[in-house]
C-alpha cells in the first residue's frame, strides 16, 4: 500500500513562511513526479508546483519567486518552502505523486495525501 503523509501546515501571518513536507511510503518502483496542489474553500483544486525524479521543477505563476519545491529521493520526501505568504495562499495543500506502475515506467499511478491546512491571516 502506498501512503503519502503531509505535514508542516499551520497558521502564519502575511509575509511569513512555512515549509511543507510529504513523505511517501509503501511498495513502489520509482517515484516519477511529485507535486503540490491546493484547494481553497469554494474554489477548484489548483496545481502549485511539481518536481521530477531528476529534480526538474515547475511552479505556477502565482507562486513564482515565493515558493520552492524540492525533494529528497533517498528519503522519498518532497518539500514546499513557502515564503512571503499572502492571505490568498490560504488553502488545504495536498501532495500528489505519480509512481511507476511497472519496472519499465511505461505507465504511472497517482496517489494523494490527506492534505494539510495552511492559513495566512493577521
PDB file of C-alpha atoms in Angstrom:
ATOM      1  CA  UNK A   1       0.000   0.000   0.000  1.00  0.00           C
ATOM      2  CA  UNK A   2       1.280   3.455  -0.954  1.00  0.00           C
ATOM      3  CA  UNK A   3       0.752   6.242   1.518  1.00  0.00           C
ATOM      4  CA  UNK A   4       1.502   9.967   1.368  1.00  0.00           C
ATOM      5  CA  UNK A   5       1.593  11.984   4.567  1.00  0.00           C
ATOM      6  CA  UNK A   6       1.795  15.782   4.520  1.00  0.00           C
ATOM      7  CA  UNK A   7       2.930  17.893   7.429  1.00  0.00           C
ATOM      8  CA  UNK A   8       4.027  21.431   8.198  1.00  0.00           C
ATOM      9  CA  UNK A   9       0.825  23.362   7.744  1.00  0.00           C
ATOM     10  CA  UNK A  10      -0.446  25.875  10.225  1.00  0.00           C
ATOM     11  CA  UNK A  11      -1.329  29.487  10.886  1.00  0.00           C
ATOM     12  CA  UNK A  12       1.075  32.201   9.774  1.00  0.00           C
ATOM     13  CA  UNK A  13       0.906  35.966   9.353  1.00  0.00           C
ATOM     14  CA  UNK A  14       1.118  37.608   5.926  1.00  0.00           C
ATOM     15  CA  UNK A  15       4.734  37.762   4.838  1.00  0.00           C
ATOM     16  CA  UNK A  16       5.639  34.737   6.906  1.00  0.00           C
ATOM     17  CA  UNK A  17       6.998  31.362   5.867  1.00  0.00           C
ATOM     18  CA  UNK A  18       6.108  27.696   6.172  1.00  0.00           C
ATOM     19  CA  UNK A  19       7.714  24.506   4.935  1.00  0.00           C
ATOM     20  CA  UNK A  20       5.502  21.599   3.972  1.00  0.00           C
ATOM     21  CA  UNK A  21       6.733  18.020   3.829  1.00  0.00           C
ATOM     22  CA  UNK A  22       5.346  14.998   2.030  1.00  0.00           C
ATOM     23  CA  UNK A  23       6.659  11.566   2.948  1.00  0.00           C
ATOM     24  CA  UNK A  24       5.901   8.590   0.721  1.00  0.00           C
ATOM     25  CA  UNK A  25       5.901   5.012   1.933  1.00  0.00           C
ATOM     26  CA  UNK A  26       4.825   1.633   0.646  1.00  0.00           C
ATOM     27  CA  UNK A  27       5.644  -0.723  -2.176  1.00  0.00           C
ATOM     28  CA  UNK A  28       6.777   1.351  -5.143  1.00  0.00           C
ATOM     29  CA  UNK A  29       9.227   1.052  -8.004  1.00  0.00           C
ATOM     30  CA  UNK A  30      10.132   4.671  -8.703  1.00  0.00           C
ATOM     31  CA  UNK A  31       8.548   7.950  -7.705  1.00  0.00           C
ATOM     32  CA  UNK A  32       8.492   9.768 -11.023  1.00  0.00           C
ATOM     33  CA  UNK A  33       6.872  13.121 -10.306  1.00  0.00           C
ATOM     34  CA  UNK A  34       5.794  14.738  -7.069  1.00  0.00           C
ATOM     35  CA  UNK A  35       3.643  17.796  -6.845  1.00  0.00           C
ATOM     36  CA  UNK A  36       1.775  20.112  -4.563  1.00  0.00           C
ATOM     37  CA  UNK A  37      -1.803  21.191  -5.137  1.00  0.00           C
ATOM     38  CA  UNK A  38      -4.021  23.443  -3.089  1.00  0.00           C
ATOM     39  CA  UNK A  39      -7.732  23.981  -2.687  1.00  0.00           C
ATOM     40  CA  UNK A  40      -9.363  26.964  -1.041  1.00  0.00           C
ATOM     41  CA  UNK A  41     -12.997  26.943   0.123  1.00  0.00           C
ATOM     42  CA  UNK A  42     -15.341  27.368  -2.818  1.00  0.00           C
ATOM     43  CA  UNK A  43     -12.544  27.033  -5.357  1.00  0.00           C
ATOM     44  CA  UNK A  44     -11.198  24.278  -7.556  1.00  0.00           C
ATOM     45  CA  UNK A  45      -8.051  22.421  -6.691  1.00  0.00           C
ATOM     46  CA  UNK A  46      -5.092  24.005  -8.469  1.00  0.00           C
ATOM     47  CA  UNK A  47      -1.560  22.933  -9.220  1.00  0.00           C
ATOM     48  CA  UNK A  48       1.123  24.756  -7.262  1.00  0.00           C
ATOM     49  CA  UNK A  49       4.390  23.076  -8.231  1.00  0.00           C
ATOM     50  CA  UNK A  50       5.882  19.832  -9.491  1.00  0.00           C
ATOM     51  CA  UNK A  51       9.286  18.192  -9.397  1.00  0.00           C
ATOM     52  CA  UNK A  52      10.557  15.198 -11.338  1.00  0.00           C
ATOM     53  CA  UNK A  53      12.800  12.454 -10.020  1.00  0.00           C
ATOM     54  CA  UNK A  54      15.673  14.234 -11.777  1.00  0.00           C
ATOM     55  CA  UNK A  55      14.997  17.488  -9.958  1.00  0.00           C
ATOM     56  CA  UNK A  56      13.349  19.446 -12.753  1.00  0.00           C
ATOM     57  CA  UNK A  57      10.826  21.845 -11.268  1.00  0.00           C
ATOM     58  CA  UNK A  58       7.820  23.749 -12.472  1.00  0.00           C
ATOM     59  CA  UNK A  59       5.857  26.297 -10.468  1.00  0.00           C
ATOM     60  CA  UNK A  60       2.638  28.154 -11.051  1.00  0.00           C
ATOM     61  CA  UNK A  61       2.958  31.813 -11.937  1.00  0.00           C
ATOM     62  CA  UNK A  62       1.144  32.916  -8.805  1.00  0.00           C
ATOM     63  CA  UNK A  63       3.860  31.426  -6.573  1.00  0.00           C
ATOM     64  CA  UNK A  64       6.973  32.052  -8.656  1.00  0.00           C
ATOM     65  CA  UNK A  65       9.639  33.764  -6.602  1.00  0.00           C
ATOM     66  CA  UNK A  66       7.887  32.852  -3.353  1.00  0.00           C
ATOM     67  CA  UNK A  67       7.529  29.054  -3.263  1.00  0.00           C
ATOM     68  CA  UNK A  68      10.217  26.467  -3.917  1.00  0.00           C
ATOM     69  CA  UNK A  69       9.625  22.758  -4.396  1.00  0.00           C
ATOM     70  CA  UNK A  70      12.345  20.216  -3.681  1.00  0.00           C
ATOM     71  CA  UNK A  71      12.700  16.520  -2.964  1.00  0.00           C
ATOM     72  CA  UNK A  72      14.975  14.011  -1.327  1.00  0.00           C
ATOM     73  CA  UNK A  73      14.822  10.862  -3.432  1.00  0.00           C
ATOM     74  CA  UNK A  74      16.588   8.724  -0.862  1.00  0.00           C
ATOM     75  CA  UNK A  75      14.080   9.720   1.802  1.00  0.00           C
ATOM     76  CA  UNK A  76      11.128   9.633  -0.612  1.00  0.00           C
ATOM     77  CA  UNK A  77      10.123  13.051   0.610  1.00  0.00           C
ATOM     78  CA  UNK A  78       9.070  16.249  -1.134  1.00  0.00           C
ATOM     79  CA  UNK A  79       9.071  19.725   0.331  1.00  0.00           C
ATOM     80  CA  UNK A  80       7.386  23.013  -0.405  1.00  0.00           C
ATOM     81  CA  UNK A  81       9.127  26.055   1.033  1.00  0.00           C
ATOM     82  CA  UNK A  82       6.612  28.883   1.130  1.00  0.00           C
ATOM     83  CA  UNK A  83       7.873  32.417   1.695  1.00  0.00           C
ATOM     84  CA  UNK A  84       6.177  35.812   1.552  1.00  0.00           C
ATOM     85  CA  UNK A  85       2.844  34.177   2.210  1.00  0.00           C
ATOM     86  CA  UNK A  86      -0.324  36.051   1.322  1.00  0.00           C
ATOM     87  CA  UNK A  87      -3.880  35.640   2.612  1.00  0.00           C
ATOM     88  CA  UNK A  88      -4.878  34.266  -0.789  1.00  0.00           C
ATOM     89  CA  UNK A  89      -2.472  31.374  -0.206  1.00  0.00           C
ATOM     90  CA  UNK A  90      -4.858  30.075   2.445  1.00  0.00           C
ATOM     91  CA  UNK A  91      -5.945  26.588   1.403  1.00  0.00           C
ATOM     92  CA  UNK A  92      -5.601  22.918   2.069  1.00  0.00           C
ATOM     93  CA  UNK A  93      -2.367  21.795   0.460  1.00  0.00           C
ATOM     94  CA  UNK A  94      -2.236  18.290  -0.985  1.00  0.00           C
ATOM     95  CA  UNK A  95       0.740  16.227  -2.028  1.00  0.00           C
ATOM     96  CA  UNK A  96       0.456  14.169  -5.194  1.00  0.00           C
ATOM     97  CA  UNK A  97       2.818  11.638  -6.689  1.00  0.00           C
ATOM     98  CA  UNK A  98       2.986   9.770  -9.963  1.00  0.00           C
ATOM     99  CA  UNK A  99       4.618   6.421  -9.331  1.00  0.00           C
ATOM    100  CA  UNK A 100       5.936   3.937 -11.878  1.00  0.00           C
ATOM    101  CA  UNK A 101       3.335   1.223 -12.338  1.00  0.00           C
ATOM    102  CA  UNK A 102       5.984  -1.229 -13.520  1.00  0.00           C
ATOM    103  CA  UNK A 103       9.746  -1.520 -13.669  1.00  0.00           C
ATOM    104  CA  UNK A 104       9.886  -0.124 -17.196  1.00  0.00           C
ATOM    105  CA  UNK A 105       7.987   3.010 -16.278  1.00  0.00           C
ATOM    106  CA  UNK A 106       5.632   2.656 -19.211  1.00  0.00           C
ATOM    107  CA  UNK A 107       2.771   3.942 -17.095  1.00  0.00           C
ATOM    108  CA  UNK A 108       2.294   5.677 -13.770  1.00  0.00           C
ATOM    109  CA  UNK A 109      -0.179   5.569 -10.936  1.00  0.00           C
ATOM    110  CA  UNK A 110      -1.371   8.582  -8.954  1.00  0.00           C
ATOM    111  CA  UNK A 111      -1.603   8.841  -5.190  1.00  0.00           C
ATOM    112  CA  UNK A 112      -2.749  11.659  -2.928  1.00  0.00           C
ATOM    113  CA  UNK A 113      -2.076  12.675   0.616  1.00  0.00           C
ATOM    114  CA  UNK A 114      -4.714  13.695   3.116  1.00  0.00           C
ATOM    115  CA  UNK A 115      -3.868  17.390   2.938  1.00  0.00           C
ATOM    116  CA  UNK A 116      -2.531  19.926   5.400  1.00  0.00           C
ATOM    117  CA  UNK A 117      -4.189  23.238   6.223  1.00  0.00           C
ATOM    118  CA  UNK A 118      -2.323  26.483   5.580  1.00  0.00           C
ATOM    119  CA  UNK A 119      -3.926  29.641   6.922  1.00  0.00           C
ATOM    120  CA  UNK A 120      -2.412  33.071   6.272  1.00  0.00           C
ATOM    121  CA  UNK A 121      -4.046  35.726   8.400  1.00  0.00           C
ATOM    122  CA  UNK A 122      -3.144  38.659  10.594  1.00  0.00           C
TER     123      UNK A 122
END
